[in-house]
């Protein structure tokens, strides 16, 4: 179906899920997990979601920042299990690394479509890894991006970005750290998607910018991790994906709950009212919402079923006698 | 290899894991999950375990008590994911329904081997479902069980128990509710493995019993669920598998922490001292320990590798370029 159509469908499904979002029916646990420094610094976390009366999805996500340089692997690796709440059987195990990148892009596109100015053309990108690709790609589905100003602390990673973004008609300008203030001044939209260290300085300077600048901050996901200057965050309308999570580990860490703008679901539902803020500085604080994962997983499972793709594995036993624990063992 | 050898190996591995258990290295989260009444009463929980520097295992377990009667499925259905903490990749997804029953049996066998009298012959069983089979089977690997007194609230389920237990040389006597006091008086070992309701009366009466009676209580796993009479629990030496979990949802709910006996790991490590309590009434409060799941999963994965069994699925992408989120997609 092609990536463009996949983004369009995911954005549409995400908008629909936000519109009909019922916090009584969709129950999520805050992301939690194991954080360790052995063998390397890393973490494995799980994000369980109950779609009441239907399914439970559990995404397990690993973040191992040395993966790209040490192992030729993405830093984020994830899988999602889908279980049936009627009987508890596992229905599917689904690769979620690609889906996580895809849904993070799609979530930014949903927020950007509400909050960015209509004729946004220039996109600033800080951090040129895998997430930059999906941010640029997804945003180009809702705005006519014609120019990307791209910065990465690793100039080699930045240099390969243009070749990794399969969107025609974009002119890339690779910039240095000293050009970030100029980038901020010129951009209509900015995406920060870095692996900033805990307690490290922000990846973007504060300074003059266009009145309607919209920023998608997707990299911070840990207490103490911040991509944006607090001064900038404090004068912006900050829209969290998940309020509690953003206050704990997003850019919203420097704010209190009553200083937050509408969350992602509200942006979609109160679209008209929220579009009125386009003239202001806006920040989408994206820490990753379990709803996004559920929507993305269900989309690919629907396509897998339609295309008869995937591998069928008989995993949970269906014994002749449910009271016989050995009934499903082969002789 | 046969089930007897499988139990022997699992018991041996469990004893070894208890002996070398280092709470600094083995980090577990308390079991938590979604409990719901829609479409039917049920729950899906997850039990994550970190074996520091090596692996994370996450068992997801569903408990849907209407499964046997409504769907011909076991009430407990479980799967375990094993992830590598070096890079976060998922290494295996492993059926864990059978393994849960197997490891619950093996854990009772480990506790029974320390706490039950050496020449125990008569085993009382309350609840004759799938878990009764693995309890009887596992205990028969550590004691010469020759007689089983079996009770189930559903007489039909009780009637099929003898045919489901592939252990030769056991004489089964199916008993009624009015025989439970006599069973308690005669048994050397008792196993309770019921789906007792929250707040329901205990499944066993209190009353006279042999001085060295050992009870494995494996059914209670929820706040308010109790299989044993509190009066009996209060005068017994109660050995929990996991202290905090037993105090929250096991038979130990009626006790305080300082009233508990040694936990399972201590039973194994201080075996000599703990064996000295064989003349007392002892209870193994089995709520399910993540270590047991890890040991069981690693055992079957070792055998699957040795026998070249299982299905290889390429799940997490290994792209040519870790910064290219589309690099692992087929053309």
PDB file of C-alpha atoms in Angstrom, chain A residues 86-256:
ATOM      1  CA  UNK A  86     -12.826 -13.012  26.795  1.00  0.00           C
ATOM      2  CA  UNK A  87     -10.549 -15.950  27.496  1.00  0.00           C
ATOM      3  CA  UNK A  88      -7.064 -14.521  28.047  1.00  0.00           C
ATOM      4  CA  UNK A  89      -5.550 -16.080  24.924  1.00  0.00           C
ATOM      5  CA  UNK A  90      -2.734 -14.297  23.142  1.00  0.00           C
ATOM      6  CA  UNK A  91      -3.973 -13.277  19.693  1.00  0.00           C
ATOM      7  CA  UNK A  92      -0.832 -11.814  18.206  1.00  0.00           C
ATOM      8  CA  UNK A  93       2.722 -10.789  18.844  1.00  0.00           C
ATOM      9  CA  UNK A  94       3.588  -7.903  16.644  1.00  0.00           C
ATOM     10  CA  UNK A  95       6.841  -6.164  15.813  1.00  0.00           C
ATOM     11  CA  UNK A  96       6.498  -2.672  17.223  1.00  0.00           C
ATOM     12  CA  UNK A  97       9.827  -0.939  16.560  1.00  0.00           C
ATOM     13  CA  UNK A  98       8.681   0.252  13.163  1.00  0.00           C
ATOM     14  CA  UNK A  99       5.181   0.843  14.562  1.00  0.00           C
ATOM     15  CA  UNK A 100       6.537   2.943  17.434  1.00  0.00           C
ATOM     16  CA  UNK A 101       8.397   5.179  15.007  1.00  0.00           C
ATOM     17  CA  UNK A 102       5.348   5.274  12.733  1.00  0.00           C
ATOM     18  CA  UNK A 103       2.878   6.132  15.493  1.00  0.00           C
ATOM     19  CA  UNK A 104       5.205   8.731  17.025  1.00  0.00           C
ATOM     20  CA  UNK A 105       5.327  10.392  13.626  1.00  0.00           C
ATOM     21  CA  UNK A 106       1.566  10.087  13.202  1.00  0.00           C
ATOM     22  CA  UNK A 107       0.904  11.568  16.664  1.00  0.00           C
ATOM     23  CA  UNK A 108       3.082  14.582  15.795  1.00  0.00           C
ATOM     24  CA  UNK A 109       1.181  14.897  12.520  1.00  0.00           C
ATOM     25  CA  UNK A 110      -2.154  14.905  14.363  1.00  0.00           C
ATOM     26  CA  UNK A 111      -0.946  17.605  16.770  1.00  0.00           C
ATOM     27  CA  UNK A 112       0.771  19.551  13.988  1.00  0.00           C
ATOM     28  CA  UNK A 113      -2.357  19.503  11.840  1.00  0.00           C
ATOM     29  CA  UNK A 114      -4.260  21.242  14.637  1.00  0.00           C
ATOM     30  CA  UNK A 115      -1.557  23.570  15.920  1.00  0.00           C
ATOM     31  CA  UNK A 116       0.781  24.554  13.051  1.00  0.00           C
ATOM     32  CA  UNK A 117       0.033  27.361  10.658  1.00  0.00           C
ATOM     33  CA  UNK A 118      -1.737  26.238   7.486  1.00  0.00           C
ATOM     34  CA  UNK A 119       1.031  27.222   5.059  1.00  0.00           C
ATOM     35  CA  UNK A 120       3.941  25.858   7.079  1.00  0.00           C
ATOM     36  CA  UNK A 121       6.803  25.095   4.685  1.00  0.00           C
ATOM     37  CA  UNK A 122      10.029  25.084   6.697  1.00  0.00           C
ATOM     38  CA  UNK A 123      10.682  22.279   9.155  1.00  0.00           C
ATOM     39  CA  UNK A 124      13.586  22.354  11.593  1.00  0.00           C
ATOM     40  CA  UNK A 125      14.849  19.006  12.805  1.00  0.00           C
ATOM     41  CA  UNK A 126      17.131  18.466  15.792  1.00  0.00           C
ATOM     42  CA  UNK A 127      18.370  14.894  15.918  1.00  0.00           C
ATOM     43  CA  UNK A 128      18.608  13.065  12.579  1.00  0.00           C
ATOM     44  CA  UNK A 129      18.133   9.452  13.666  1.00  0.00           C
ATOM     45  CA  UNK A 130      15.303   7.084  12.763  1.00  0.00           C
ATOM     46  CA  UNK A 131      12.660   9.215  14.486  1.00  0.00           C
ATOM     47  CA  UNK A 132      13.561  12.265  12.399  1.00  0.00           C
ATOM     48  CA  UNK A 133      12.614  10.297   9.290  1.00  0.00           C
ATOM     49  CA  UNK A 134       9.150   9.415  10.555  1.00  0.00           C
ATOM     50  CA  UNK A 135       8.578  12.919  11.938  1.00  0.00           C
ATOM     51  CA  UNK A 136       9.401  14.530   8.598  1.00  0.00           C
ATOM     52  CA  UNK A 137       7.446  11.905   6.671  1.00  0.00           C
ATOM     53  CA  UNK A 138       4.317  12.089   8.832  1.00  0.00           C
ATOM     54  CA  UNK A 139       4.317  15.885   9.023  1.00  0.00           C
ATOM     55  CA  UNK A 140       4.646  16.084   5.252  1.00  0.00           C
ATOM     56  CA  UNK A 141       1.268  14.281   5.064  1.00  0.00           C
ATOM     57  CA  UNK A 142      -0.466  17.216   6.804  1.00  0.00           C
ATOM     58  CA  UNK A 143       1.642  20.196   5.697  1.00  0.00           C
ATOM     59  CA  UNK A 144       3.456  20.987   2.429  1.00  0.00           C
ATOM     60  CA  UNK A 145       6.978  20.777   3.785  1.00  0.00           C
ATOM     61  CA  UNK A 146       9.425  22.011   1.151  1.00  0.00           C
ATOM     62  CA  UNK A 147      12.515  22.738   3.262  1.00  0.00           C
ATOM     63  CA  UNK A 148      14.133  20.873   6.136  1.00  0.00           C
ATOM     64  CA  UNK A 149      16.873  22.427   8.266  1.00  0.00           C
ATOM     65  CA  UNK A 150      18.548  19.455   9.901  1.00  0.00           C
ATOM     66  CA  UNK A 151      21.013  19.268  12.769  1.00  0.00           C
ATOM     67  CA  UNK A 152      22.599  16.328  14.509  1.00  0.00           C
ATOM     68  CA  UNK A 153      25.456  16.329  17.010  1.00  0.00           C
ATOM     69  CA  UNK A 154      26.906  13.587  14.771  1.00  0.00           C
ATOM     70  CA  UNK A 155      27.438  15.275  11.382  1.00  0.00           C
ATOM     71  CA  UNK A 156      27.711  11.889   9.659  1.00  0.00           C
ATOM     72  CA  UNK A 157      24.229  10.876  10.832  1.00  0.00           C
ATOM     73  CA  UNK A 158      22.910  14.237   9.610  1.00  0.00           C
ATOM     74  CA  UNK A 159      24.569  13.765   6.218  1.00  0.00           C
ATOM     75  CA  UNK A 160      22.600  10.571   5.497  1.00  0.00           C
ATOM     76  CA  UNK A 161      19.201  11.994   6.518  1.00  0.00           C
ATOM     77  CA  UNK A 162      18.146  13.253   3.070  1.00  0.00           C
ATOM     78  CA  UNK A 163      18.673   9.784   1.587  1.00  0.00           C
ATOM     79  CA  UNK A 164      16.540   8.195   4.304  1.00  0.00           C
ATOM     80  CA  UNK A 165      13.448  10.384   3.833  1.00  0.00           C
ATOM     81  CA  UNK A 166      11.387   9.080   0.899  1.00  0.00           C
ATOM     82  CA  UNK A 167       9.411  12.287   0.458  1.00  0.00           C
ATOM     83  CA  UNK A 168       9.879  14.068  -2.875  1.00  0.00           C
ATOM     84  CA  UNK A 169      10.155  17.833  -3.176  1.00  0.00           C
ATOM     85  CA  UNK A 170      12.013  18.539   0.054  1.00  0.00           C
ATOM     86  CA  UNK A 171      15.178  20.613   0.018  1.00  0.00           C
ATOM     87  CA  UNK A 172      17.498  19.642   2.887  1.00  0.00           C
ATOM     88  CA  UNK A 173      19.965  22.032   4.504  1.00  0.00           C
ATOM     89  CA  UNK A 174      22.364  20.462   6.959  1.00  0.00           C
ATOM     90  CA  UNK A 175      23.248  22.945   9.658  1.00  0.00           C
ATOM     91  CA  UNK A 176      25.725  23.179  12.518  1.00  0.00           C
ATOM     92  CA  UNK A 177      25.221  23.823  16.221  1.00  0.00           C
ATOM     93  CA  UNK A 178      25.911  27.534  15.683  1.00  0.00           C
ATOM     94  CA  UNK A 179      23.032  27.704  13.182  1.00  0.00           C
ATOM     95  CA  UNK A 180      20.375  26.464  15.631  1.00  0.00           C
ATOM     96  CA  UNK A 181      19.317  29.984  16.653  1.00  0.00           C
ATOM     97  CA  UNK A 182      18.856  30.897  12.982  1.00  0.00           C
ATOM     98  CA  UNK A 183      16.914  27.697  12.408  1.00  0.00           C
ATOM     99  CA  UNK A 184      14.600  28.524  15.298  1.00  0.00           C
ATOM    100  CA  UNK A 185      14.030  31.966  13.786  1.00  0.00           C
ATOM    101  CA  UNK A 186      13.169  30.599  10.342  1.00  0.00           C
ATOM    102  CA  UNK A 187      11.185  27.410  11.011  1.00  0.00           C
ATOM    103  CA  UNK A 188       7.405  27.085  10.882  1.00  0.00           C
ATOM    104  CA  UNK A 189       7.619  23.722  12.619  1.00  0.00           C
ATOM    105  CA  UNK A 190      10.437  22.174  14.669  1.00  0.00           C
ATOM    106  CA  UNK A 191      10.858  18.546  15.684  1.00  0.00           C
ATOM    107  CA  UNK A 192      13.298  17.547  18.393  1.00  0.00           C
ATOM    108  CA  UNK A 193      14.061  13.820  18.344  1.00  0.00           C
ATOM    109  CA  UNK A 194      17.319  13.357  20.181  1.00  0.00           C
ATOM    110  CA  UNK A 195      18.796  10.983  22.737  1.00  0.00           C
ATOM    111  CA  UNK A 196      19.569  13.882  25.067  1.00  0.00           C
ATOM    112  CA  UNK A 197      21.228  12.829  28.307  1.00  0.00           C
ATOM    113  CA  UNK A 198      19.563  13.181  31.673  1.00  0.00           C
ATOM    114  CA  UNK A 199      20.423  16.600  33.096  1.00  0.00           C
ATOM    115  CA  UNK A 200      22.127  17.709  29.884  1.00  0.00           C
ATOM    116  CA  UNK A 201      21.467  21.226  28.506  1.00  0.00           C
ATOM    117  CA  UNK A 202      18.552  21.619  26.083  1.00  0.00           C
ATOM    118  CA  UNK A 203      19.241  20.664  22.464  1.00  0.00           C
ATOM    119  CA  UNK A 204      17.788  23.940  21.184  1.00  0.00           C
ATOM    120  CA  UNK A 205      18.648  27.505  22.276  1.00  0.00           C
ATOM    121  CA  UNK A 206      15.878  29.854  23.285  1.00  0.00           C
ATOM    122  CA  UNK A 207      15.549  32.926  21.092  1.00  0.00           C
ATOM    123  CA  UNK A 208      13.425  34.732  18.525  1.00  0.00           C
ATOM    124  CA  UNK A 209      11.051  32.625  16.430  1.00  0.00           C
ATOM    125  CA  UNK A 210       8.018  33.057  14.209  1.00  0.00           C
ATOM    126  CA  UNK A 211       4.810  33.863  16.100  1.00  0.00           C
ATOM    127  CA  UNK A 212       3.044  30.629  15.114  1.00  0.00           C
ATOM    128  CA  UNK A 213       5.967  28.248  15.593  1.00  0.00           C
ATOM    129  CA  UNK A 214       4.871  24.731  16.492  1.00  0.00           C
ATOM    130  CA  UNK A 215       7.345  22.332  18.116  1.00  0.00           C
ATOM    131  CA  UNK A 216       7.008  18.575  18.401  1.00  0.00           C
ATOM    132  CA  UNK A 217       9.303  17.392  21.195  1.00  0.00           C
ATOM    133  CA  UNK A 218       9.522  13.613  20.992  1.00  0.00           C
ATOM    134  CA  UNK A 219      12.886  12.761  22.523  1.00  0.00           C
ATOM    135  CA  UNK A 220      12.460  13.339  26.256  1.00  0.00           C
ATOM    136  CA  UNK A 221      10.979  10.302  27.952  1.00  0.00           C
ATOM    137  CA  UNK A 222      12.714  10.078  31.274  1.00  0.00           C
ATOM    138  CA  UNK A 223      12.717  12.146  34.475  1.00  0.00           C
ATOM    139  CA  UNK A 224      15.418  14.780  34.081  1.00  0.00           C
ATOM    140  CA  UNK A 225      15.526  14.519  30.280  1.00  0.00           C
ATOM    141  CA  UNK A 226      14.586  17.780  28.567  1.00  0.00           C
ATOM    142  CA  UNK A 227      15.073  18.779  24.937  1.00  0.00           C
ATOM    143  CA  UNK A 228      13.682  22.319  25.081  1.00  0.00           C
ATOM    144  CA  UNK A 229      14.816  25.374  27.093  1.00  0.00           C
ATOM    145  CA  UNK A 230      12.488  25.761  30.113  1.00  0.00           C
ATOM    146  CA  UNK A 231      12.108  29.472  29.298  1.00  0.00           C
ATOM    147  CA  UNK A 232      10.682  28.539  25.898  1.00  0.00           C
ATOM    148  CA  UNK A 233       8.414  25.837  27.344  1.00  0.00           C
ATOM    149  CA  UNK A 234       7.088  28.241  29.984  1.00  0.00           C
ATOM    150  CA  UNK A 235       5.849  30.798  27.462  1.00  0.00           C
ATOM    151  CA  UNK A 236       4.427  28.184  25.050  1.00  0.00           C
ATOM    152  CA  UNK A 237       1.038  26.487  24.956  1.00  0.00           C
ATOM    153  CA  UNK A 238       2.183  22.973  25.858  1.00  0.00           C
ATOM    154  CA  UNK A 239      -0.079  20.127  24.720  1.00  0.00           C
ATOM    155  CA  UNK A 240       0.781  16.790  26.339  1.00  0.00           C
ATOM    156  CA  UNK A 241      -0.069  13.398  24.878  1.00  0.00           C
ATOM    157  CA  UNK A 242      -0.609  11.921  28.367  1.00  0.00           C
ATOM    158  CA  UNK A 243      -0.803  14.466  31.173  1.00  0.00           C
ATOM    159  CA  UNK A 244       0.695  12.455  34.058  1.00  0.00           C
ATOM    160  CA  UNK A 245       3.459  10.983  31.915  1.00  0.00           C
ATOM    161  CA  UNK A 246       4.421  14.360  30.450  1.00  0.00           C
ATOM    162  CA  UNK A 247       4.589  15.934  33.909  1.00  0.00           C
ATOM    163  CA  UNK A 248       6.855  13.097  35.018  1.00  0.00           C
ATOM    164  CA  UNK A 249       9.178  12.682  32.049  1.00  0.00           C
ATOM    165  CA  UNK A 250       8.289  15.050  29.217  1.00  0.00           C
ATOM    166  CA  UNK A 251       9.015  18.696  28.507  1.00  0.00           C
ATOM    167  CA  UNK A 252       6.139  19.404  30.911  1.00  0.00           C
ATOM    168  CA  UNK A 253       8.426  18.513  33.815  1.00  0.00           C
ATOM    169  CA  UNK A 254       9.092  22.227  34.223  1.00  0.00           C
ATOM    170  CA  UNK A 255       5.352  22.974  34.433  1.00  0.00           C
ATOM    171  CA  UNK A 256       2.511  22.224  36.816  1.00  0.00           C
TER     172      UNK A 256
END
